[in-house]
Short mmCIF file of C-alpha atoms in Angstrom, two decimals:
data_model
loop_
_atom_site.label_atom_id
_atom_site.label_comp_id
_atom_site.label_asym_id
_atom_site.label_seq_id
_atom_site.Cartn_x
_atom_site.Cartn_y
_atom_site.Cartn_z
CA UNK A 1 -4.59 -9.25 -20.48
CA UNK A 2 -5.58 -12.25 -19.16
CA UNK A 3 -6.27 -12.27 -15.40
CA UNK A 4 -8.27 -14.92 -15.10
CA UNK A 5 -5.30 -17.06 -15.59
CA UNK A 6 -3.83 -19.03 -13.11
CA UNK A 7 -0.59 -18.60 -11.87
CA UNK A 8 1.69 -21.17 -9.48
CA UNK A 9 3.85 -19.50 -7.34
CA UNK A 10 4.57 -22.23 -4.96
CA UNK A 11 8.39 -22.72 -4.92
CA UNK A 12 9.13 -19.76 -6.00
CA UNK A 13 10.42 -18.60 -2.94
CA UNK A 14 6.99 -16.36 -2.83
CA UNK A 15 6.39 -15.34 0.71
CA UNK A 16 2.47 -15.20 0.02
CA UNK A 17 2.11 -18.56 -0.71
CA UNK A 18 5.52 -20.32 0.51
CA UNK A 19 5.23 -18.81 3.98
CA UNK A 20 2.03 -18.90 4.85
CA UNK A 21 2.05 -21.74 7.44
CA UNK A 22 4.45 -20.16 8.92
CA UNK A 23 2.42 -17.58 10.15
CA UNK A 24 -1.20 -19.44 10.33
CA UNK A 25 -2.66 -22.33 11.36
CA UNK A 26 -3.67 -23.67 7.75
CA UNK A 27 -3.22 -26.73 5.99
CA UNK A 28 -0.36 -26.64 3.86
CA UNK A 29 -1.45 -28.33 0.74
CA UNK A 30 -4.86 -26.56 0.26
CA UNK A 31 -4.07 -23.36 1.94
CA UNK A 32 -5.46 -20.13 -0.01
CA UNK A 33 -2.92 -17.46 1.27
CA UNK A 34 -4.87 -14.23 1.22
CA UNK A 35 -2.48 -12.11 3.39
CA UNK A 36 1.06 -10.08 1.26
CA UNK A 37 0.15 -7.69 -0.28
CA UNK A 38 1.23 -8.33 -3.36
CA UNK A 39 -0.68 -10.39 -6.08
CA UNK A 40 -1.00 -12.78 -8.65
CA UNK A 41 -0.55 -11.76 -11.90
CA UNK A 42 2.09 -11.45 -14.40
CA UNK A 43 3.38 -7.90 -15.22
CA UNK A 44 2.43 -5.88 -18.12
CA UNK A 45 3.98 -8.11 -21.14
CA UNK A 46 6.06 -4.84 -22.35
CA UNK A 47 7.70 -5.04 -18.52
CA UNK A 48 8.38 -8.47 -19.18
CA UNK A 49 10.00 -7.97 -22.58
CA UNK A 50 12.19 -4.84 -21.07
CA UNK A 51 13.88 -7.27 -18.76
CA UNK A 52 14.55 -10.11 -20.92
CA UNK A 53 16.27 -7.28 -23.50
CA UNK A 54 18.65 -7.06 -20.43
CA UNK A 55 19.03 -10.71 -19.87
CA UNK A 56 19.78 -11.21 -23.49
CA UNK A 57 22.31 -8.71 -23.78
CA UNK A 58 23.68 -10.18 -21.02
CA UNK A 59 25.58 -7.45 -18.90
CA UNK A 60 24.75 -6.30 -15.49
CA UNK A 61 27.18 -3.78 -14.67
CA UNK A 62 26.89 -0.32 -13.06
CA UNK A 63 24.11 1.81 -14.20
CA UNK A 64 24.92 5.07 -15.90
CA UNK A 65 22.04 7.52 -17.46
CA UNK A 66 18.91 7.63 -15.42
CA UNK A 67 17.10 10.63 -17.54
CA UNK A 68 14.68 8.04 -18.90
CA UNK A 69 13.73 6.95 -15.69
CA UNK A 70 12.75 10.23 -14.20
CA UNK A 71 11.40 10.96 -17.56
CA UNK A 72 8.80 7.67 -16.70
CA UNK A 73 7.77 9.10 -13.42
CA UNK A 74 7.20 12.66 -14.12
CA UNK A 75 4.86 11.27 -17.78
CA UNK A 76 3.13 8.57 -15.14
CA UNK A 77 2.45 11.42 -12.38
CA UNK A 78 1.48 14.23 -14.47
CA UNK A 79 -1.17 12.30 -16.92
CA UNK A 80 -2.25 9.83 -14.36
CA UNK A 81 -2.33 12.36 -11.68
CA UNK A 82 -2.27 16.33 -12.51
CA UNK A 83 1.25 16.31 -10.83
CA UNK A 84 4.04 17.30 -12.35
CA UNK A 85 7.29 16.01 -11.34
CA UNK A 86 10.92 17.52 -11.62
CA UNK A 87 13.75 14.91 -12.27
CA UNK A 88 15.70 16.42 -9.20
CA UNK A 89 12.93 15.87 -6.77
CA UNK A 90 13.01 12.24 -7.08
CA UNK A 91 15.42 9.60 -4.72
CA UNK A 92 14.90 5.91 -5.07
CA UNK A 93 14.86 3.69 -2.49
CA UNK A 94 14.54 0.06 -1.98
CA UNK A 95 11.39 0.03 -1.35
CA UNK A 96 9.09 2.52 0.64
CA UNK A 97 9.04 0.89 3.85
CA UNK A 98 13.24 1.62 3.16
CA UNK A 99 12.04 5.39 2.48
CA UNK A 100 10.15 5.98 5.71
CA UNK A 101 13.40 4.28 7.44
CA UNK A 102 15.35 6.78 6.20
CA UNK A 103 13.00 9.79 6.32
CA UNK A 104 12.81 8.66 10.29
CA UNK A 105 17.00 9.17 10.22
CA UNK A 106 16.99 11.86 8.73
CA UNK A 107 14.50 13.92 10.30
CA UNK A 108 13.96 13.04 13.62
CA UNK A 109 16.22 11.90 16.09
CA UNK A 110 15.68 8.80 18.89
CA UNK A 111 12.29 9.54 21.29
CA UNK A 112 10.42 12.03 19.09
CA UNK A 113 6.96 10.88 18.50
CA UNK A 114 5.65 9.83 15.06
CA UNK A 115 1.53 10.24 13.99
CA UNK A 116 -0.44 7.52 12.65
CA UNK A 117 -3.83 6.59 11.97
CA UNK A 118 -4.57 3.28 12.89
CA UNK A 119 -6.07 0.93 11.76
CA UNK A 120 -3.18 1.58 9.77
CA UNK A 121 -0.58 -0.41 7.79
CA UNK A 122 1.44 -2.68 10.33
CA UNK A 123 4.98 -1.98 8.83
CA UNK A 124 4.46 1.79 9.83
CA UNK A 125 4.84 1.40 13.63
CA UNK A 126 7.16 -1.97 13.29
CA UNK A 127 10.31 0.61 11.93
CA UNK A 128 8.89 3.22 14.20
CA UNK A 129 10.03 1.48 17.19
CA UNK A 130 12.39 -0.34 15.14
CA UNK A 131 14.05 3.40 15.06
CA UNK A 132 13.49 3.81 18.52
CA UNK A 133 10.70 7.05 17.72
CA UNK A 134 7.70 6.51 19.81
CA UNK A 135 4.67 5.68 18.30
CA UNK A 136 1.81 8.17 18.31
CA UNK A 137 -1.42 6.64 17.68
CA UNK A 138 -4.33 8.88 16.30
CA UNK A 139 -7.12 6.02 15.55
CA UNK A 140 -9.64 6.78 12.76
CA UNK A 141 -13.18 7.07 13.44
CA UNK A 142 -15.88 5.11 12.32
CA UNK A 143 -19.50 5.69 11.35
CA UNK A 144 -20.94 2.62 10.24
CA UNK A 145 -18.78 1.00 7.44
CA UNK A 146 -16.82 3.97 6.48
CA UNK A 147 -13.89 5.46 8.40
CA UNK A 148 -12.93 8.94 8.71
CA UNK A 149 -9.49 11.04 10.40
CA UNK A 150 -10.28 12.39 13.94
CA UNK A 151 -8.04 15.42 14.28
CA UNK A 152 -9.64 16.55 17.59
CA UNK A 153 -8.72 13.29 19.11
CA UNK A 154 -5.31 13.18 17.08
CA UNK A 155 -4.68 16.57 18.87
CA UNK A 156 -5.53 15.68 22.42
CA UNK A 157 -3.04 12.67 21.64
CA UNK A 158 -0.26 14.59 21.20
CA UNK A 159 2.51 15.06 24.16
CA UNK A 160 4.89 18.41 22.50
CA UNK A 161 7.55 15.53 21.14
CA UNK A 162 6.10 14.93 17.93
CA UNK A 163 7.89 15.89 14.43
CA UNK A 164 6.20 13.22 12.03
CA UNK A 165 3.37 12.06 10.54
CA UNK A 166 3.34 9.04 8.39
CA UNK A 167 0.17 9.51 6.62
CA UNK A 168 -1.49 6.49 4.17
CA UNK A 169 -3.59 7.51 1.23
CA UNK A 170 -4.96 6.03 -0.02
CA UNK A 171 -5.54 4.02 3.14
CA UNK A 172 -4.52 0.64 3.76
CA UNK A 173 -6.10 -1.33 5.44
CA UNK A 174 -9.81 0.51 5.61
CA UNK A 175 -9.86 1.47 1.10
CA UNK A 176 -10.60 5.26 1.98
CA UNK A 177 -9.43 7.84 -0.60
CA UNK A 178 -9.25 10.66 1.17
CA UNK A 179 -11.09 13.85 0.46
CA UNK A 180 -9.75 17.03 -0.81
CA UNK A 181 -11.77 18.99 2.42
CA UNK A 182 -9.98 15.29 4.65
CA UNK A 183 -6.25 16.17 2.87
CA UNK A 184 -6.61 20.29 4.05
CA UNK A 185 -7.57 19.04 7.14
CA UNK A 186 -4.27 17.02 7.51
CA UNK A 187 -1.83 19.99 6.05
CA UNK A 188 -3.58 22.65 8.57
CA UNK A 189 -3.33 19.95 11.76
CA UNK A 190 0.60 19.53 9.83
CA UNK A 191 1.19 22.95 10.41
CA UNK A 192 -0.43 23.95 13.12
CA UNK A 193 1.65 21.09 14.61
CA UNK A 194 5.33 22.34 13.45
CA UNK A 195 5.14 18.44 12.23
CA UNK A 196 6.83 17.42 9.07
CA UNK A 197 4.45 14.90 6.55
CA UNK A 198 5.85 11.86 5.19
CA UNK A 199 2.48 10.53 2.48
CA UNK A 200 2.93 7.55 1.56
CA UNK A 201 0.56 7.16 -1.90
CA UNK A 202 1.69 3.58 -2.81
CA UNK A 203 -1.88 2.37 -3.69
CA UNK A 204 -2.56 5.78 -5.81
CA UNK A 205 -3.14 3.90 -8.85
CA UNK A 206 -5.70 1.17 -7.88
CA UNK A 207 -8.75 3.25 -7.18
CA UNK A 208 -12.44 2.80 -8.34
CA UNK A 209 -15.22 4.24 -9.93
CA UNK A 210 -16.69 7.11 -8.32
CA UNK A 211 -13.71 7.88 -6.28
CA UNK A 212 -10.69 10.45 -7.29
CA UNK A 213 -6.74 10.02 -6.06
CA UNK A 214 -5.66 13.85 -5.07
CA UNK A 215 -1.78 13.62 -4.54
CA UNK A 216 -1.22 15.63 -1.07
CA UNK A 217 1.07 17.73 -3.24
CA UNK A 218 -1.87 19.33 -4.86
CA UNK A 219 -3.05 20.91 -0.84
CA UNK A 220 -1.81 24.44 -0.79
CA UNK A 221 0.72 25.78 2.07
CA UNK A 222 2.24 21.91 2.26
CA UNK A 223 5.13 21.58 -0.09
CA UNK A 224 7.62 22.85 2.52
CA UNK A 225 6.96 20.39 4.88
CA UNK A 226 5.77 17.26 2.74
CA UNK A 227 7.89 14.38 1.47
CA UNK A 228 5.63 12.08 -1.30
CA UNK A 229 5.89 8.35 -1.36
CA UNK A 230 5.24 6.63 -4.28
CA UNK A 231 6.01 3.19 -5.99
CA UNK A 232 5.16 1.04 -8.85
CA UNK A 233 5.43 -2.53 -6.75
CA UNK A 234 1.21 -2.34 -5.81
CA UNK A 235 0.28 -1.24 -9.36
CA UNK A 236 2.67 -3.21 -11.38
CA UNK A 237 2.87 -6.44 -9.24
CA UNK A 238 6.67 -5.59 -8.78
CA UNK A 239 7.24 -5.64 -5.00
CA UNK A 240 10.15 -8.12 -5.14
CA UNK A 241 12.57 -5.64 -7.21
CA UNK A 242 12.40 -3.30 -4.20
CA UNK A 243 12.01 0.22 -5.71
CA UNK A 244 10.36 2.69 -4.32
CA UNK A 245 10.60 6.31 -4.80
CA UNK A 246 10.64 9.83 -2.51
CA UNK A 247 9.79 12.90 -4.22
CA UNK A 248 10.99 16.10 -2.25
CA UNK A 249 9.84 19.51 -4.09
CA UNK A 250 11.13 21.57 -1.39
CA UNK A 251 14.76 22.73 -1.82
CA UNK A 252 15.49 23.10 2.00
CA UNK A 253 13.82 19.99 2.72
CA UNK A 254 15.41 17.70 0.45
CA UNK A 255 19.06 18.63 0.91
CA UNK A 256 19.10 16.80 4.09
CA UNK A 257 17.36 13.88 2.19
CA UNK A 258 20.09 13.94 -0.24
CA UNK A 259 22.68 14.07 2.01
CA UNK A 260 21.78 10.79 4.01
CA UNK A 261 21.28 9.02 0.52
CA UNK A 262 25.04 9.93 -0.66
CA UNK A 263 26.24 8.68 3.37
CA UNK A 264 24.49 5.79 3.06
CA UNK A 265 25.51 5.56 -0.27
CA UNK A 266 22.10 3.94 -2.08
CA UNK A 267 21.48 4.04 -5.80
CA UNK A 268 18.89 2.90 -8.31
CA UNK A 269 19.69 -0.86 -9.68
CA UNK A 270 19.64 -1.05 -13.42
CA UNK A 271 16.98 -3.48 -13.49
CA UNK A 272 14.39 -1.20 -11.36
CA UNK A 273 15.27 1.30 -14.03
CA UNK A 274 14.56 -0.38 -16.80
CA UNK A 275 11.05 -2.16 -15.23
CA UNK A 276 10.08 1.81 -14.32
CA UNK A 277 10.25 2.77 -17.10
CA UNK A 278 8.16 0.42 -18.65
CA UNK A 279 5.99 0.30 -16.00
CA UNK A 280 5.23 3.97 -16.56
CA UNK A 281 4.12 3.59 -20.55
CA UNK A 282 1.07 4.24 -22.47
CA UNK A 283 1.01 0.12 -22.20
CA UNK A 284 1.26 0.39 -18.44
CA UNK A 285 -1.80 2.86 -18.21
CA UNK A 286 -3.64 0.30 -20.80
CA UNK A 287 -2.77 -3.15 -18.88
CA UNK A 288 -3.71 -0.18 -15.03
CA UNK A 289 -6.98 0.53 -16.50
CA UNK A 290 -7.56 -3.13 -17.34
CA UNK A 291 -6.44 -4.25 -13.51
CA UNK A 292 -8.86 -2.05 -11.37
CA UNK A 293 -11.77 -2.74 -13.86
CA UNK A 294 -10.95 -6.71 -12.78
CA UNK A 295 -10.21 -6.01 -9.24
CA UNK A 296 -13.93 -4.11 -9.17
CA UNK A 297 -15.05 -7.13 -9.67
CA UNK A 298 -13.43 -9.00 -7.82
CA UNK A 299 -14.10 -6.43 -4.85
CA UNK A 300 -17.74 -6.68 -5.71
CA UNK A 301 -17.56 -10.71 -5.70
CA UNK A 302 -16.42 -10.80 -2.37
CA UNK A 303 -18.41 -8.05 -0.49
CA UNK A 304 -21.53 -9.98 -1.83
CA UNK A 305 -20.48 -13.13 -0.55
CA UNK A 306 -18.98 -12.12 2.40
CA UNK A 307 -21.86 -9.38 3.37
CA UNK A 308 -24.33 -12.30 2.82
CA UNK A 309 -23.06 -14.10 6.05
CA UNK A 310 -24.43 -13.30 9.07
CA UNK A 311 -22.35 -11.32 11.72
CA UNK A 312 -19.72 -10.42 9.14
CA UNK A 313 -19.16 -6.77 7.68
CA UNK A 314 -16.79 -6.23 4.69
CA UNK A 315 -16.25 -2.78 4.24
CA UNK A 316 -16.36 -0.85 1.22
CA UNK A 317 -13.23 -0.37 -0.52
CA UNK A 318 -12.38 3.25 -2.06
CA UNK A 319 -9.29 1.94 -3.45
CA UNK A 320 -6.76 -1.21 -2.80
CA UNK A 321 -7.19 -4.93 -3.48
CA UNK A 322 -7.14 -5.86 -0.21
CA UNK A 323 -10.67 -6.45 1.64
CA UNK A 324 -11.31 -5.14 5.44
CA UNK A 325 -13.54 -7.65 7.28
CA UNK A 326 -15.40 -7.36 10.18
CA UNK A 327 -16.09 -10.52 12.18
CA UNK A 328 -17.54 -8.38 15.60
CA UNK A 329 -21.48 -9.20 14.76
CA UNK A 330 -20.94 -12.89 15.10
CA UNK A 331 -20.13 -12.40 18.75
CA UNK A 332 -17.03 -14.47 18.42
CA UNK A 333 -14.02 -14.13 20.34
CA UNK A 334 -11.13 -13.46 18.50
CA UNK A 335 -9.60 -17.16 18.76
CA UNK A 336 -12.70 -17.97 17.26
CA UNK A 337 -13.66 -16.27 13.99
CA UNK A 338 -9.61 -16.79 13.47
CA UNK A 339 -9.71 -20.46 14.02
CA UNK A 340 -12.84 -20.67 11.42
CA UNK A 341 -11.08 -18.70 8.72
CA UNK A 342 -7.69 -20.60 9.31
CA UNK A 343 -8.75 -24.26 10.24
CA UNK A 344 -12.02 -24.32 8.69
CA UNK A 345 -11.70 -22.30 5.15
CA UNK A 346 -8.06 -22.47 4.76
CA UNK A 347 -7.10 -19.09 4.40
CA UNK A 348 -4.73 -17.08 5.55
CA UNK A 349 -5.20 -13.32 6.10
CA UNK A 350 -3.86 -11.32 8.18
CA UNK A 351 -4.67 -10.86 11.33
CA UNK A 352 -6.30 -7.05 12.63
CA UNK A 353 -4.75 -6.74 15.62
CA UNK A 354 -1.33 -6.09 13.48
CA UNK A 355 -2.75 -2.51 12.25
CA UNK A 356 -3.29 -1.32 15.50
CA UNK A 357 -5.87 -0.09 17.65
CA UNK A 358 -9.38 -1.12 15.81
CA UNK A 359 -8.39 -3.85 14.28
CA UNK A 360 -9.05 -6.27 17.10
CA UNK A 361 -12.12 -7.53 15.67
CA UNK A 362 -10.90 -7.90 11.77
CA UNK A 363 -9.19 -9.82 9.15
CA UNK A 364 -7.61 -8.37 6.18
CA UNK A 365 -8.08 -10.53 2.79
CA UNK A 366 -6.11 -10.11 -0.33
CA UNK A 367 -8.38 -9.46 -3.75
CA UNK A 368 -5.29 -9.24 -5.83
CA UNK A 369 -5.76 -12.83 -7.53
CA UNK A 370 -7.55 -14.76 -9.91
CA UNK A 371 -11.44 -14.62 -9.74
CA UNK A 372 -11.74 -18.64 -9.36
CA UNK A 373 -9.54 -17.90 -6.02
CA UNK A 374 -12.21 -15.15 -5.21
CA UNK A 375 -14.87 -17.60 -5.74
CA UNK A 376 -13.18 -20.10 -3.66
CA UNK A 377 -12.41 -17.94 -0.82
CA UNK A 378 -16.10 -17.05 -0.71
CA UNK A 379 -17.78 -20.51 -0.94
CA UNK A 380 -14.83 -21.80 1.95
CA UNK A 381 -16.01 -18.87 4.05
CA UNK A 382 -19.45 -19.43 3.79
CA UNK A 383 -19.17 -23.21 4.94
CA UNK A 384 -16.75 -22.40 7.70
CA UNK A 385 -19.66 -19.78 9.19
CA UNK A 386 -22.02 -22.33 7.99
CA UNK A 387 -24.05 -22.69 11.37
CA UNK A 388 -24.60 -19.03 11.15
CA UNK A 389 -26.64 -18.93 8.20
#
């Protein structure tokens, strides 16, 4: 498992690194693009050798048997996680930004209100309003460099038309991994609420030492009201095959589900099948276990380097590969510290103000590569806040 080894995705028609300029003001031949989430290595080699079985034998037609499949997800959830998984539970979508889409259509209906945590991921209140919902913001607290839920303040934010919650955990962007005593909180302020919880766990399986995953399916009194996100496309580096799954355990719950999937008539693609299944193998645990002991590093790399600068404040990640950075101590204006990172060190990352209210001050950088990159990102950083030191 080498992840030291340098990949080129340029031409690839790779967003991260074909788009960038795009979106930033960077150069375009030394640009380090720092922003999708997605990163930048190669799958697990027995993913790789599942897919070229297909392409050797050749065929691509319809799909048939799926038991495998479901098989992969309930072995990957109940050894990796304590959470056992029947095959009927699970829908696939393309992706889970797609699942939240469709949990919005299927559960709520144009001007009910939707609950999210901000700082939160941007794509949450994009098809929110895409939807035409209304967008319910209950901003996280902070104490220092570590965030935490505010459910008093969540609760004096709420107007009577909320149904929803779209809840991230582990969080992206701010790396928490929520608490057992943080996830009861959420499933009593659920209920209490007559609110419906969509948990979107995509980032379940990068988490680090010290710090323990607890699928919100484990919180007693939820089931009836929760609908679990998962996916392999963080973990596995697989976000382009757009597969993402919903897991329903309530019966009454996920026959509405089921009925909006056979309307809008959406099936698994062979070839997310097949890369599932191998994703979820004793070889994918091996090549998991090997990622988030690099990414720790990598993590560590950059805090160090980026904590060593004055005015700037990388907080601690929990879990994710992708760094939250603080730029409010240098007294900069936003156009500022932006121009610095963009202009001056070359990178793109994306921009705070995108995951809501709390993010006005903050950048969000991409660990998910090669530790040269991290290096480089670091010692550009450092000379582009040079005059601080």
């Amino acid at each position: 498992m080498d992840f030291d080894k340098i990949i080129d995705r340029k031409g690839t028609h790779c967003n991260k690194w074909d788009d960038a300029g795009k979106h930033y003001d960077v150069p375009k031949d030394t640009c380090l693009p720092m922003w999708v989430a997605d990163t930048d290595f190669r799958a697990p080699q027995n993913v790789l050798d599942a897919m070229q079985r297909m392409i050797d034998h050749g065929v691509f037609g319809y799909g048939g048997d799926d038991t495998s499949y479901r098989a992969a997800i309930d072995w990957w959830m109940t050894t990796r996680h304590a959470w056992p998984v029947k095959p009927e539970w699970i829908f696939t979508t393309t992706g889970l930004v797609n699942a939240i889409g469709i949990c919005l259509d299927t559960y709520t209906d144009p001007g009910d209100g939707i609950v999210i945590f901000p700082p939160v991921y941007h794509a949450f209140a994009r098809i929110i309003e895409a939807a035409g919902r209304e967008v319910v913001n209950a901003p996280l607290a902070r104490d220092s460099d570590r965030y935490m839920l505010d459910l008093d303040a969540a609760q004096a934010a709420l107007t009577g038309r909320e149904k929803m919650i779209v809840f991230c955990s582990p969080h992206n962007p701010v790396g928490r991994v929520w608490t057992r005593e943080e996830l009861e909180a959420v499933a009593a302020f659920t209920r209490r609420n007559d609110l419906l919880l969509i948990s979107d766990e995509i980032h379940h399986d990068l988490v680090y030492p010290g710090h323990t995953h607890i699928p919100m399916a484990h919180i007693d009194g939820i089931l009836d009201r929760l609908i679990m996100l998962t996916a392999v496309s963080k973990t596995f580096n697989t976000a382009g095959m757009h597969v993402g799954n919903v897991i329903i355990p309530d019966d009454t719950l996920r026959r509405p589900f089921a009925q909006k999937m056979k309307a809008l008539s959406l099936a698994t693609h062979t070839m997310g099948m097949e890369m599932v299944t191998a994703c979820y193998s004793p070889e994918g645990a091996e090549w998991v276990d090997a990622l988030v002991a690099y990414l720790d590093e990598n993590r560590k790399l950059f805090d160090a380097g980026i904590n060593a600068i004055p005015g700037l404040t990388s907080i601690p990640l929990e879990s994710t590969y992708l760094a939250w950075v603080d730029f409010a101590d240098t007294g900069m204006a936003q156009d500022e510290f932006i121009a610095r990172v963009e202009k001056g060190a070359g990178i793109a990352a994306n921009h705070g103000t995108t995951f809501g209210p709390g993010g006005e001050t903050f950048l969000r950088f991409n660990l998910g590569t090669q530790r040269a990159r991290i290096e480089d990102a670091v010692a550009r950083l450092n000379k582009a806040f040079g005059d601080l030191q």
